[in-house]
Short mmCIF file of C-alpha atoms and ligand atoms in Angstrom, two decimals:
data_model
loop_
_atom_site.label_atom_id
_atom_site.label_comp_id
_atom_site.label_asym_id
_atom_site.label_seq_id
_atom_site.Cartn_x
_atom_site.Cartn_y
_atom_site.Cartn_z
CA UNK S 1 1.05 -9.51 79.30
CA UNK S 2 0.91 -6.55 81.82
CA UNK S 3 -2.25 -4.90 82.78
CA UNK S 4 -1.01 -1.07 81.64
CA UNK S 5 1.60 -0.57 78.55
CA UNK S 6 2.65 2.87 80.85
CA UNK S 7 2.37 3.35 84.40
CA UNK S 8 2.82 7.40 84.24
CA UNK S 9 4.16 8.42 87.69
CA UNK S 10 3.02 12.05 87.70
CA UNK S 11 0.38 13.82 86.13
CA UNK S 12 1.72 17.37 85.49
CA UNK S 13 2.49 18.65 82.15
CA UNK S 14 4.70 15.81 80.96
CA UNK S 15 2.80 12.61 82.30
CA UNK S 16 -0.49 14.56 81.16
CA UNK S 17 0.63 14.74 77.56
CA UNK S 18 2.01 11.78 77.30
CA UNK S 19 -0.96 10.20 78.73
CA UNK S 20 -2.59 11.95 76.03
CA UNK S 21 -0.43 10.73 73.60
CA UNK S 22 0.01 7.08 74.03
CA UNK S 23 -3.96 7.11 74.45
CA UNK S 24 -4.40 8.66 70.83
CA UNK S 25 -1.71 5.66 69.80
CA UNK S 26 -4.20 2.95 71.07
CA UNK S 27 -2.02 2.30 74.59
CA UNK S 28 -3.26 1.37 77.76
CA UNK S 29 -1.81 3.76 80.35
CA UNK S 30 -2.42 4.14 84.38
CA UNK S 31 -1.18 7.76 85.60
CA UNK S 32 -0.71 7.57 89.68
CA UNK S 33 0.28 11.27 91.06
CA UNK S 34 0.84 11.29 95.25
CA UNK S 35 -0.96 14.97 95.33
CA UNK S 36 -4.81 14.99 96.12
CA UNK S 37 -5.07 16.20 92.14
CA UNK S 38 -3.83 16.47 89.04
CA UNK S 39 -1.74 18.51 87.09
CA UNK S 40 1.38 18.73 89.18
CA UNK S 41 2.34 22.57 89.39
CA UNK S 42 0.01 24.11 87.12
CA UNK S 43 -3.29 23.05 89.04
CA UNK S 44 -5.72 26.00 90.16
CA UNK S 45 -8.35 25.99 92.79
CA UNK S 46 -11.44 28.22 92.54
CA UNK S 47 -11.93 30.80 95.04
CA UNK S 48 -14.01 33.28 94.88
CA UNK S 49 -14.79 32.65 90.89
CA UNK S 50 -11.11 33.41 90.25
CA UNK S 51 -8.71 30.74 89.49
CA UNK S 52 -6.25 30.82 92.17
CA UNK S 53 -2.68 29.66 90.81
CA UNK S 54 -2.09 26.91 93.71
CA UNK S 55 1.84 27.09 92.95
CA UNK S 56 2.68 29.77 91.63
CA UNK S 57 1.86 32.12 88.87
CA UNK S 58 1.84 30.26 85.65
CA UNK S 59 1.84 31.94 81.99
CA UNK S 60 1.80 30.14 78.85
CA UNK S 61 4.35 31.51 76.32
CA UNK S 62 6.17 29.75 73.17
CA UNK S 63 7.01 30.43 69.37
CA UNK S 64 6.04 27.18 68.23
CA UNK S 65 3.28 27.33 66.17
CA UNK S 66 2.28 23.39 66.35
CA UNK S 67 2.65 23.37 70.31
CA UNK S 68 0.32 26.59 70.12
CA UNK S 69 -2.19 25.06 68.25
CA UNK S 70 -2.48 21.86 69.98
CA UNK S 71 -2.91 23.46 73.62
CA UNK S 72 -5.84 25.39 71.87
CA UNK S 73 -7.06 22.85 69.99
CA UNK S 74 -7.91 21.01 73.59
CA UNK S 75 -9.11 24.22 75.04
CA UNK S 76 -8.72 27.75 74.57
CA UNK S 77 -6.49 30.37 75.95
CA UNK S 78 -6.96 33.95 75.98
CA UNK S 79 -5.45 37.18 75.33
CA UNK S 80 -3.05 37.36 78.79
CA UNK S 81 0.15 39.43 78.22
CA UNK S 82 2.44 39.13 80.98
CA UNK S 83 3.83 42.54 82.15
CA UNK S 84 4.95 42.55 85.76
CA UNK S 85 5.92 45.61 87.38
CA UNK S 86 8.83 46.08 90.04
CA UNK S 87 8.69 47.66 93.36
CA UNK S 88 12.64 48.76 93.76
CA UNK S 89 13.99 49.54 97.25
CA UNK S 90 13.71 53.17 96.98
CA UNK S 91 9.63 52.50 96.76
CA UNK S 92 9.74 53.72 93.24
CA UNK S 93 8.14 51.26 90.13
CA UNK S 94 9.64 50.25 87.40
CA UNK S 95 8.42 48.23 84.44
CA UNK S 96 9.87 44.78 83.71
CA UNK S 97 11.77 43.41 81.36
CA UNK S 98 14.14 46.14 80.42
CA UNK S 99 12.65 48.13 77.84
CA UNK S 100 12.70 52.01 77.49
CA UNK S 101 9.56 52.17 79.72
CA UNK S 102 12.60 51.30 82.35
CA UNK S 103 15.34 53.31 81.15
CA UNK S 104 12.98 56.32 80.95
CA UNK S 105 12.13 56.02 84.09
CA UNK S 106 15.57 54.71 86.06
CA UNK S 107 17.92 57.59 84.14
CA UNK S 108 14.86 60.21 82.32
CA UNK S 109 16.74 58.90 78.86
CA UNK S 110 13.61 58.95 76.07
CA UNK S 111 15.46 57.73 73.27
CA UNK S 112 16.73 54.00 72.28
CA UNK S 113 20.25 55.94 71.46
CA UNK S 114 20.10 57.65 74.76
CA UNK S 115 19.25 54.71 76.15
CA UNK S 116 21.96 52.27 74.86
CA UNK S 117 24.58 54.72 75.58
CA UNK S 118 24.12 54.77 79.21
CA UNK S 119 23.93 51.11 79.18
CA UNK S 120 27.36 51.31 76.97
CA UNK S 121 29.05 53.41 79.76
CA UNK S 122 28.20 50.83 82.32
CA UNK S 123 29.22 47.80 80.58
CA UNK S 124 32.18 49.73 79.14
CA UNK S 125 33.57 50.12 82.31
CA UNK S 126 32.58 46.48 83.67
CA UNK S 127 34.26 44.73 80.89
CA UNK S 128 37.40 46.12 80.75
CA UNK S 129 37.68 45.42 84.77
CA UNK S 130 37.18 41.77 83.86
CA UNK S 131 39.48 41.87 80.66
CA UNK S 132 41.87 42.90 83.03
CA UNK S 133 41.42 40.04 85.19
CA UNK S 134 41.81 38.04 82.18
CA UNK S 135 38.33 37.09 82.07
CA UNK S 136 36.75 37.22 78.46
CA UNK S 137 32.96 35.37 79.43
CA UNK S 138 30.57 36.35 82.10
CA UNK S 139 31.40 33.52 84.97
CA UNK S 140 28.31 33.99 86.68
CA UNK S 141 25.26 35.92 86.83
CA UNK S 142 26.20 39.04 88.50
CA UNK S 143 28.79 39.27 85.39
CA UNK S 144 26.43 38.31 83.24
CA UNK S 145 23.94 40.97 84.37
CA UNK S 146 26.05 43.87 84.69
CA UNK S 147 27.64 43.07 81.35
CA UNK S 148 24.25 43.07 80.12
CA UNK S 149 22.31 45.79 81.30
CA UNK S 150 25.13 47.49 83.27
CA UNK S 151 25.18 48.14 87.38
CA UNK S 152 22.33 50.52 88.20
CA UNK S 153 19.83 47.99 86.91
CA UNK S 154 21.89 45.01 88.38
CA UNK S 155 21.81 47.29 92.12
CA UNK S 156 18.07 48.25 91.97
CA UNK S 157 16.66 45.42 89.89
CA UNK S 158 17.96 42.29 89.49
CA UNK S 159 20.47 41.65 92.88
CA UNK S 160 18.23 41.56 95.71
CA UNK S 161 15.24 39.93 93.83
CA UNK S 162 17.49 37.19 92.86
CA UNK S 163 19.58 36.17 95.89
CA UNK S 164 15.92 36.24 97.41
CA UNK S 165 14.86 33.81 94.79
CA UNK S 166 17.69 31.66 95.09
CA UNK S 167 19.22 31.94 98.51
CA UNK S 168 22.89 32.44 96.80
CA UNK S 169 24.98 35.32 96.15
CA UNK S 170 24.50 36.17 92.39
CA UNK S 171 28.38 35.60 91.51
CA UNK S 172 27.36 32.18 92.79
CA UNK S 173 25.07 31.43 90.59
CA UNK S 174 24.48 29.89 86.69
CA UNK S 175 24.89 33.30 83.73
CA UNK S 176 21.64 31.50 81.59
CA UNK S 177 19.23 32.48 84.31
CA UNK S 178 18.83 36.11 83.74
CA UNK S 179 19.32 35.40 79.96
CA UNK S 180 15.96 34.44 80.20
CA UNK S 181 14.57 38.50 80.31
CA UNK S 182 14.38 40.06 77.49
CA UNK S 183 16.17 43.33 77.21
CA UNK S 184 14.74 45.90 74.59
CA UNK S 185 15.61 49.45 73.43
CA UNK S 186 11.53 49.82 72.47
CA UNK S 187 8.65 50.68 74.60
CA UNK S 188 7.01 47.61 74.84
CA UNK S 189 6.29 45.84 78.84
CA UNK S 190 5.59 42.26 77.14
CA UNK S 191 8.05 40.03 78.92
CA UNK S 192 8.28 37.42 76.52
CA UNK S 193 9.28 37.36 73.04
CA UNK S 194 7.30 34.79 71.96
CA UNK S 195 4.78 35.03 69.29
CA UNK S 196 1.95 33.53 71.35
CA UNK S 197 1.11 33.65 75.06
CA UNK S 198 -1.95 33.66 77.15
CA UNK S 199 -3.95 31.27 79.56
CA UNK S 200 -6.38 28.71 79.37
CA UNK S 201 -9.97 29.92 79.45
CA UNK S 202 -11.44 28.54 82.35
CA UNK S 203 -7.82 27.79 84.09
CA UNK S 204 -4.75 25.29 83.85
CA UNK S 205 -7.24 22.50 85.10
CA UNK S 206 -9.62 22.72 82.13
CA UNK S 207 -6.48 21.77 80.27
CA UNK S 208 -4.98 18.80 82.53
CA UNK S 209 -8.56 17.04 82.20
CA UNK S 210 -8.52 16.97 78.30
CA UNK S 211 -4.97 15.58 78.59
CA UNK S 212 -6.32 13.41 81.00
CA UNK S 213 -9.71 12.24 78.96
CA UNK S 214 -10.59 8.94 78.92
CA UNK S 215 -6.86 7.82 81.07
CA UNK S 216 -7.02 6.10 84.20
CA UNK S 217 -5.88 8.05 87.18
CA UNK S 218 -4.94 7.54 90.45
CA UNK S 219 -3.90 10.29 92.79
CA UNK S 220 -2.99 10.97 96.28
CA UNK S 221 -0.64 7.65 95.41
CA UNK S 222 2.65 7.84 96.30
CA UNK S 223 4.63 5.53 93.29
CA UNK S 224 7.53 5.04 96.32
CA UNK S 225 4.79 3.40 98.56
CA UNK S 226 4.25 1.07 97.27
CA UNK S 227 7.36 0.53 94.23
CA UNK S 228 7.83 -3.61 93.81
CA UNK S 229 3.89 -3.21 92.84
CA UNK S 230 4.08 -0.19 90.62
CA UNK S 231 6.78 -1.75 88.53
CA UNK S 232 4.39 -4.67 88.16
CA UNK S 233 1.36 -3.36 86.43
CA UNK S 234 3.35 -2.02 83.31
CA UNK S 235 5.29 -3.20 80.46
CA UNK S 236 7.05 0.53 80.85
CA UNK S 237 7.40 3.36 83.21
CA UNK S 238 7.05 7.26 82.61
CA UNK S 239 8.82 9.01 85.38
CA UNK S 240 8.11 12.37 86.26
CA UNK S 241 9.62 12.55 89.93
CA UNK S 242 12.91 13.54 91.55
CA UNK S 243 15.12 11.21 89.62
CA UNK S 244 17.77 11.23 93.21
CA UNK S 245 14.66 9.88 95.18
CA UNK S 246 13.90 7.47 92.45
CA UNK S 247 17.85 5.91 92.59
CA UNK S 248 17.51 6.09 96.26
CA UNK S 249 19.82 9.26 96.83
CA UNK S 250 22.42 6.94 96.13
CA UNK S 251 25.10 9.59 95.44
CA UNK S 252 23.61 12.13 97.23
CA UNK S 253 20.66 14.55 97.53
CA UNK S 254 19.89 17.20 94.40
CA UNK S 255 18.77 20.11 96.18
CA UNK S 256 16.42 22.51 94.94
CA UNK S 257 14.04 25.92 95.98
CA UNK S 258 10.69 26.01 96.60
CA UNK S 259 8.36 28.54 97.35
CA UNK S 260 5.90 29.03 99.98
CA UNK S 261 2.57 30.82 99.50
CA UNK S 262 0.53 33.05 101.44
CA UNK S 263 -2.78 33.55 99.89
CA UNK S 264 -5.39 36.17 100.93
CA UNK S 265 -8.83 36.67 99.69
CA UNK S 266 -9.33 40.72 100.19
CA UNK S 267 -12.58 42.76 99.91
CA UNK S 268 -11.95 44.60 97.10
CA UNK S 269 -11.95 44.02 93.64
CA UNK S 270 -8.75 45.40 92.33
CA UNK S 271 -6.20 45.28 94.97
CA UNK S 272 -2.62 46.28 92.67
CA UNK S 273 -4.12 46.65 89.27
CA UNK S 274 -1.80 44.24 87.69
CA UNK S 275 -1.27 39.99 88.08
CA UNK S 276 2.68 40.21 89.10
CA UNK S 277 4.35 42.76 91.09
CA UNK S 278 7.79 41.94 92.07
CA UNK S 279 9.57 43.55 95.37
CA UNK S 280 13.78 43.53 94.38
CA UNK S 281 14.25 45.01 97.90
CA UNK S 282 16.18 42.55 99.85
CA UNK S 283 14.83 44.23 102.95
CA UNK S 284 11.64 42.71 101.65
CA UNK S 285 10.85 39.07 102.62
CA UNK S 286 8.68 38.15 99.61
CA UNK S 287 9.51 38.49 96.09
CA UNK S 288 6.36 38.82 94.55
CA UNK S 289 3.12 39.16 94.88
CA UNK S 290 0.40 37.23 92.33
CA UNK S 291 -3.07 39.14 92.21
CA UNK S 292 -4.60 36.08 89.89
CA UNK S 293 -7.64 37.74 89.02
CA UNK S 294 -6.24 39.47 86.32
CA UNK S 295 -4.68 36.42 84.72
CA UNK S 296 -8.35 36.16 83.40
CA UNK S 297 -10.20 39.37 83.84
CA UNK S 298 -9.24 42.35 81.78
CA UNK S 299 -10.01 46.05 81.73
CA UNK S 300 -13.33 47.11 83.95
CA UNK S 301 -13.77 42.88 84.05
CA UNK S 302 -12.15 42.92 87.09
CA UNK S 303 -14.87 44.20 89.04
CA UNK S 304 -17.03 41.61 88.01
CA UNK S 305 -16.52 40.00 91.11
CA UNK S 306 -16.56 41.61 94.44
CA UNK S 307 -13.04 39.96 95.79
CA UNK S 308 -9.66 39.56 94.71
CA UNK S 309 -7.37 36.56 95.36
CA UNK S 310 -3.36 37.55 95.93
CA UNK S 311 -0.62 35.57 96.98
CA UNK S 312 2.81 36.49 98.30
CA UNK S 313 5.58 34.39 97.39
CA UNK S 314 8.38 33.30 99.70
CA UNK S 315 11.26 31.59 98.25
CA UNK S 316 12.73 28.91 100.21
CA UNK S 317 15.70 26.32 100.23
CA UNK S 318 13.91 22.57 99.38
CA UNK S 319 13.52 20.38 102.57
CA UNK S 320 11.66 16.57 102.59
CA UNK S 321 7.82 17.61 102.59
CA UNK S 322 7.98 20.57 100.76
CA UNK S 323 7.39 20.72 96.99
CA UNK S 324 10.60 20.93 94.92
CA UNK S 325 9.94 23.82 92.36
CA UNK S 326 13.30 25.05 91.31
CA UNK S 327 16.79 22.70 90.22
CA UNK S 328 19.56 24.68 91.13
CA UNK S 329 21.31 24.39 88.34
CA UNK S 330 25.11 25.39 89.98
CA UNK S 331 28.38 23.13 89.32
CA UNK S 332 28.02 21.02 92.30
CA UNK S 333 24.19 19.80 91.32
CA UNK S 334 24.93 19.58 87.55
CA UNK S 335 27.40 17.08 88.76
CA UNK S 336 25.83 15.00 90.66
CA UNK S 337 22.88 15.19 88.57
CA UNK S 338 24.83 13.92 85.81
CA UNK S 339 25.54 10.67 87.90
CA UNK S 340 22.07 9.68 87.70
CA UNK S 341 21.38 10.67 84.09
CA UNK S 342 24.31 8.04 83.62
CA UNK S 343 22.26 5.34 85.44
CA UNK S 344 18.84 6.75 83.85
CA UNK S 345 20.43 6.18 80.60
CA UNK S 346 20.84 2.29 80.93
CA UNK S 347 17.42 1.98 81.96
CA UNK S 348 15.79 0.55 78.98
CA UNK S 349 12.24 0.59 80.42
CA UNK S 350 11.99 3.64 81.81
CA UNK S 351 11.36 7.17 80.50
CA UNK S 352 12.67 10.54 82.73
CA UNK S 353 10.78 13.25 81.97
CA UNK S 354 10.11 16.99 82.91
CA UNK S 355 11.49 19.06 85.49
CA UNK S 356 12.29 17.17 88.27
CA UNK S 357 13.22 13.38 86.93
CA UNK S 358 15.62 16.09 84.00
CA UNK S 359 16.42 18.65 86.72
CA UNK S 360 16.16 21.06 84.39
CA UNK S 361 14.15 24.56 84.24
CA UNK S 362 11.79 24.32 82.29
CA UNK S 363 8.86 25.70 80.87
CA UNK S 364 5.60 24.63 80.31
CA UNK S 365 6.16 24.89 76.43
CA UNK S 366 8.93 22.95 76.18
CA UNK S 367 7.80 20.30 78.71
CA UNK S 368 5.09 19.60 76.55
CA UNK S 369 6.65 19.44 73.47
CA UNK S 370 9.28 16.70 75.09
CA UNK S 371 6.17 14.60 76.15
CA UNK S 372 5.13 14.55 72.39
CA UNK S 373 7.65 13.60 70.88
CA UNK S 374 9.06 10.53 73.00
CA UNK S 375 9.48 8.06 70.84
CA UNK S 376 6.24 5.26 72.22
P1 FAD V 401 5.30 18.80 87.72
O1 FAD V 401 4.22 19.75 87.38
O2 FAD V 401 6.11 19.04 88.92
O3 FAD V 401 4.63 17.35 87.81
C1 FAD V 401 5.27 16.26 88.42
C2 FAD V 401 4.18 15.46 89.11
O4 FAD V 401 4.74 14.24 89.59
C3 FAD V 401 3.58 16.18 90.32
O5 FAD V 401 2.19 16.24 90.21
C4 FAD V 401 4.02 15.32 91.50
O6 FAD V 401 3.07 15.30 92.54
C5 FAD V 401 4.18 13.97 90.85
N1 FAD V 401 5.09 13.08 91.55
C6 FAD V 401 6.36 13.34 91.92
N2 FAD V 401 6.88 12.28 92.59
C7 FAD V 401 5.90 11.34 92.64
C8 FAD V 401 5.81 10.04 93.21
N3 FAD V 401 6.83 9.53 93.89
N4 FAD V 401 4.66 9.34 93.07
C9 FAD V 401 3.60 9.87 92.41
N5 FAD V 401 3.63 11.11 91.87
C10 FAD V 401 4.76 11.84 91.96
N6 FAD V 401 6.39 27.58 83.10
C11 FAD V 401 5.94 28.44 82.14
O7 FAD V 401 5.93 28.10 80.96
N7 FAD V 401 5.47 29.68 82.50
C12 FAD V 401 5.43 30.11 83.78
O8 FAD V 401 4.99 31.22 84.05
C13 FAD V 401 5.90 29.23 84.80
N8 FAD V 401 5.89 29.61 86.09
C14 FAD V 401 6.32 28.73 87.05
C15 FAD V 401 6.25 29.13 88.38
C16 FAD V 401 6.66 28.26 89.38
C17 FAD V 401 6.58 28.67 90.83
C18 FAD V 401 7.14 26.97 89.04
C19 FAD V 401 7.57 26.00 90.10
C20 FAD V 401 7.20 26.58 87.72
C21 FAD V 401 6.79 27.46 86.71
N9 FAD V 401 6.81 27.08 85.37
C22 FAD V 401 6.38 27.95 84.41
C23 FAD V 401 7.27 25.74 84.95
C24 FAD V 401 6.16 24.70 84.88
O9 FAD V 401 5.56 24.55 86.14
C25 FAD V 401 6.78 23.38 84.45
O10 FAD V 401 7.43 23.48 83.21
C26 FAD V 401 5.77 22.23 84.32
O11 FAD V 401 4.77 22.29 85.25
C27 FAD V 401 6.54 20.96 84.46
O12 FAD V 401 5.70 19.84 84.40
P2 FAD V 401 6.23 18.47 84.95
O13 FAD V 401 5.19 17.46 84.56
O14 FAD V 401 7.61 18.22 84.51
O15 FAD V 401 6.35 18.65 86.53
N1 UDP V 402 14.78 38.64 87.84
C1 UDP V 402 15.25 39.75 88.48
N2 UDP V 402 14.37 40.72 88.86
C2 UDP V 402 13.05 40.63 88.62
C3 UDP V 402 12.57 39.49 87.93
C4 UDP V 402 13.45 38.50 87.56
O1 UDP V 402 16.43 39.86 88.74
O2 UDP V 402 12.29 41.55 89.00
C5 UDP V 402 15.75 37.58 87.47
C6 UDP V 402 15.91 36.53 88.56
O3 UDP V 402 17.27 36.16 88.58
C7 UDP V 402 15.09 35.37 88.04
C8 UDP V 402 15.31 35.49 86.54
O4 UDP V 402 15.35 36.89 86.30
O5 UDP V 402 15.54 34.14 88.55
C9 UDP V 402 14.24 34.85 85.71
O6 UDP V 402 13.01 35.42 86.05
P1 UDP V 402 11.65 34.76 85.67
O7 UDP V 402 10.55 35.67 86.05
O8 UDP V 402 11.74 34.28 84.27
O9 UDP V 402 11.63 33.49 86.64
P2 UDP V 402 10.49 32.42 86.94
O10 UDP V 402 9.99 32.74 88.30
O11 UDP V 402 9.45 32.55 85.87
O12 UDP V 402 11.20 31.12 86.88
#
């Protein structure tokens, strides 16, 4: 018999919950991650009493009740309400997602009728151009878009901030991306439509370690230093890493985006009065910037420290050493990708799971909800 029933490789979301899992089913599991720490992309560090989003700006959101209640049942989140704001490139703010706050302000229309029929007279105009092409679906995401919200928001909003994020022209890229925002004819700056969102009280951390309770862990352990011996110690294997590096790049590198950080601690407690702003300026080398205190502080609470933490994010293309955030999800990676699913299939020991061993963008939600219900 083995030492370990599961060697997890990775302890982010997925290999955190299902670390959590197996343990509650009486299984003996080792977790190894090659970071200094745990938790994979949702880890925080502590500066200045704020929790400092290490990579990137995370925010909880789903509409399943059961996932809901078991995050909070291992530690409790509070009342956050994501509502970033966007710097266009004329200087002038906007609030995000569409909703009539935006309309209001992009064309002075104050009613949802108003509203939808200057949206109509975009799309109108859009669609038939493609119909005439012979096109009856968006292609890509610059269709998508403008068939969606129609071209003033597509120009000002969405264009720029997206090639930024993604380094590719928007006609390049995937339609389900920007199906993600919400677009609503009400005044309401929530962007999400799910019934519950918020963050954990006391950070993402608090959270990792109760998934983590009572599991052996090993970081700063890299699972391809040292593989014959990692596929040793267990009866099965929970993979959470880059499923190309894990087949050797055998049919060719996945490529993805990451995001570089610059972080900041400024003397003042309230720096932009809001936890996302987003800059859709091309002409503008970050896309966002992350003021974290207010992930956790709200109202006149923000001055209850003397400091604020903000970050600025830089999107990048992936290179060997950086941390791969983002699959690119465009025909030529889907491909490939689907080589190695075809191998990862016929692995009978061996579980791929979460963002980068799926290549698939997800969220935290769903990641979760994967890692509980893998069959053990
Ligand atoms: P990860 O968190 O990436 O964990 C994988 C772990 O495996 C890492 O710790 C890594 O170090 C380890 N690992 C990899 N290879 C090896 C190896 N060879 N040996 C040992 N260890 C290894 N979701 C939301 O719901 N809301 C948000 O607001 C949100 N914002 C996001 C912002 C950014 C910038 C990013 C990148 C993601 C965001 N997400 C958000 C998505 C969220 O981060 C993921 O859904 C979730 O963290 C995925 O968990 P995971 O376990 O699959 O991956
Ligand atoms: N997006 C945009 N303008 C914005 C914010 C988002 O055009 O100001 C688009 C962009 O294409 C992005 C997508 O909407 O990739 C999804 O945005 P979201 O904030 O959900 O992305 P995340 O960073 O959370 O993955």
């Amino acid at each position: 018999m083995k030492l370990y029933d599961y060697l997890i490789v990775g302890s982010g979301l997925f290999g955190a919950t299902f670390a959590w899992r197996a343990r509650q089913a009486g299984k003996r599991c080792l977790v190894i991650d090659k970071r200094p720490h745990t938790g994979g992309n949702v880890y925080c560090e502590n500066i200045e009493g704020i929790n400092v989003h290490k990579y990137g700006a995370h925010i909880f959101h789903t509409s399943n009740k059961e996932i809901w209640d078991f995050v909070n049942s291992l530690v409790p989140f509070n009342r956050y309400t994501n509502s970033p704001v966007a710097v266009a490139p004329d200087g002038r703010r906007y609030n995000l997602p569409f909703n009539m706050n935006t309309f209001y302000r992009m064309w002075g229309v104050a009613t949802p009728d108003e509203a939808r029929a200057k949206i109509e007279e975009q799309r109108a105009a859009f669609l038939a151009d493609l119909r005439r092409q012979g096109v009856s679906e968006p292609r890509n995401l610059e269709e998508q878009a403008i068939s969606l919200i129609g071209r003033d928001i597509y120009e000002l909003l969405i264009k720029g901030y997206t090639e930024k994020q993604w380094g590719r022209p928007c006609s390049e890229l995937p339609a389900f991306i920007i199906k993600r925002l919400p677009v609503r004819f009400v005044y309401d700056n929530n962007y999400f439509n799910d019934a519950y969102q918020g963050i954990p009280i006391g950070g993402y951390n608090v959270l990792i370690e109760r998934l983590l309770d009572g599991v052996e862990v090993k970081t700063g352990t890299d699972f391809f230093a040292g593989r014959t011996h990692w596929e040793s110690v267990a009866e099965k294997i929970v993979f959470t890493g880059k499923i190309d590096e894990y087949y050797d790049y055998r049919f060719g590198r996945l490529e993805y985006r990451t995001v570089r950080f610059e972080t900041e601690t400024l003397d003042t407690p309230n720096w932009q009065g809001n936890a996302v702003v987003n800059y859709t300026s091309r002409e503008v080398p970050y896309t966002r910037i992350i003021e974290h205190k207010h992930f956790e502080m709200f109202g006149d609470d923000v001055y209850k420290t003397p400091k604020t933490v903000i970050s600025r994010e830089y999107s990048t293309e992936w290179r060997d050493g950086m941390e791969p955030f983002y699959p690119v999800n465009d025909a030529r990676n889907t491909a490939l990708y689907e080589q190695y699913r075809a191998l990862a299939a016929q692995e009978p020991n061996v579980i791929f799971g979460g963002r980068l061993a799926e290549y698939k963008y997800y969220d935290m939600a769903p990641v979760i909800e994967l890692a509980l219900t893998q069959q053990l």
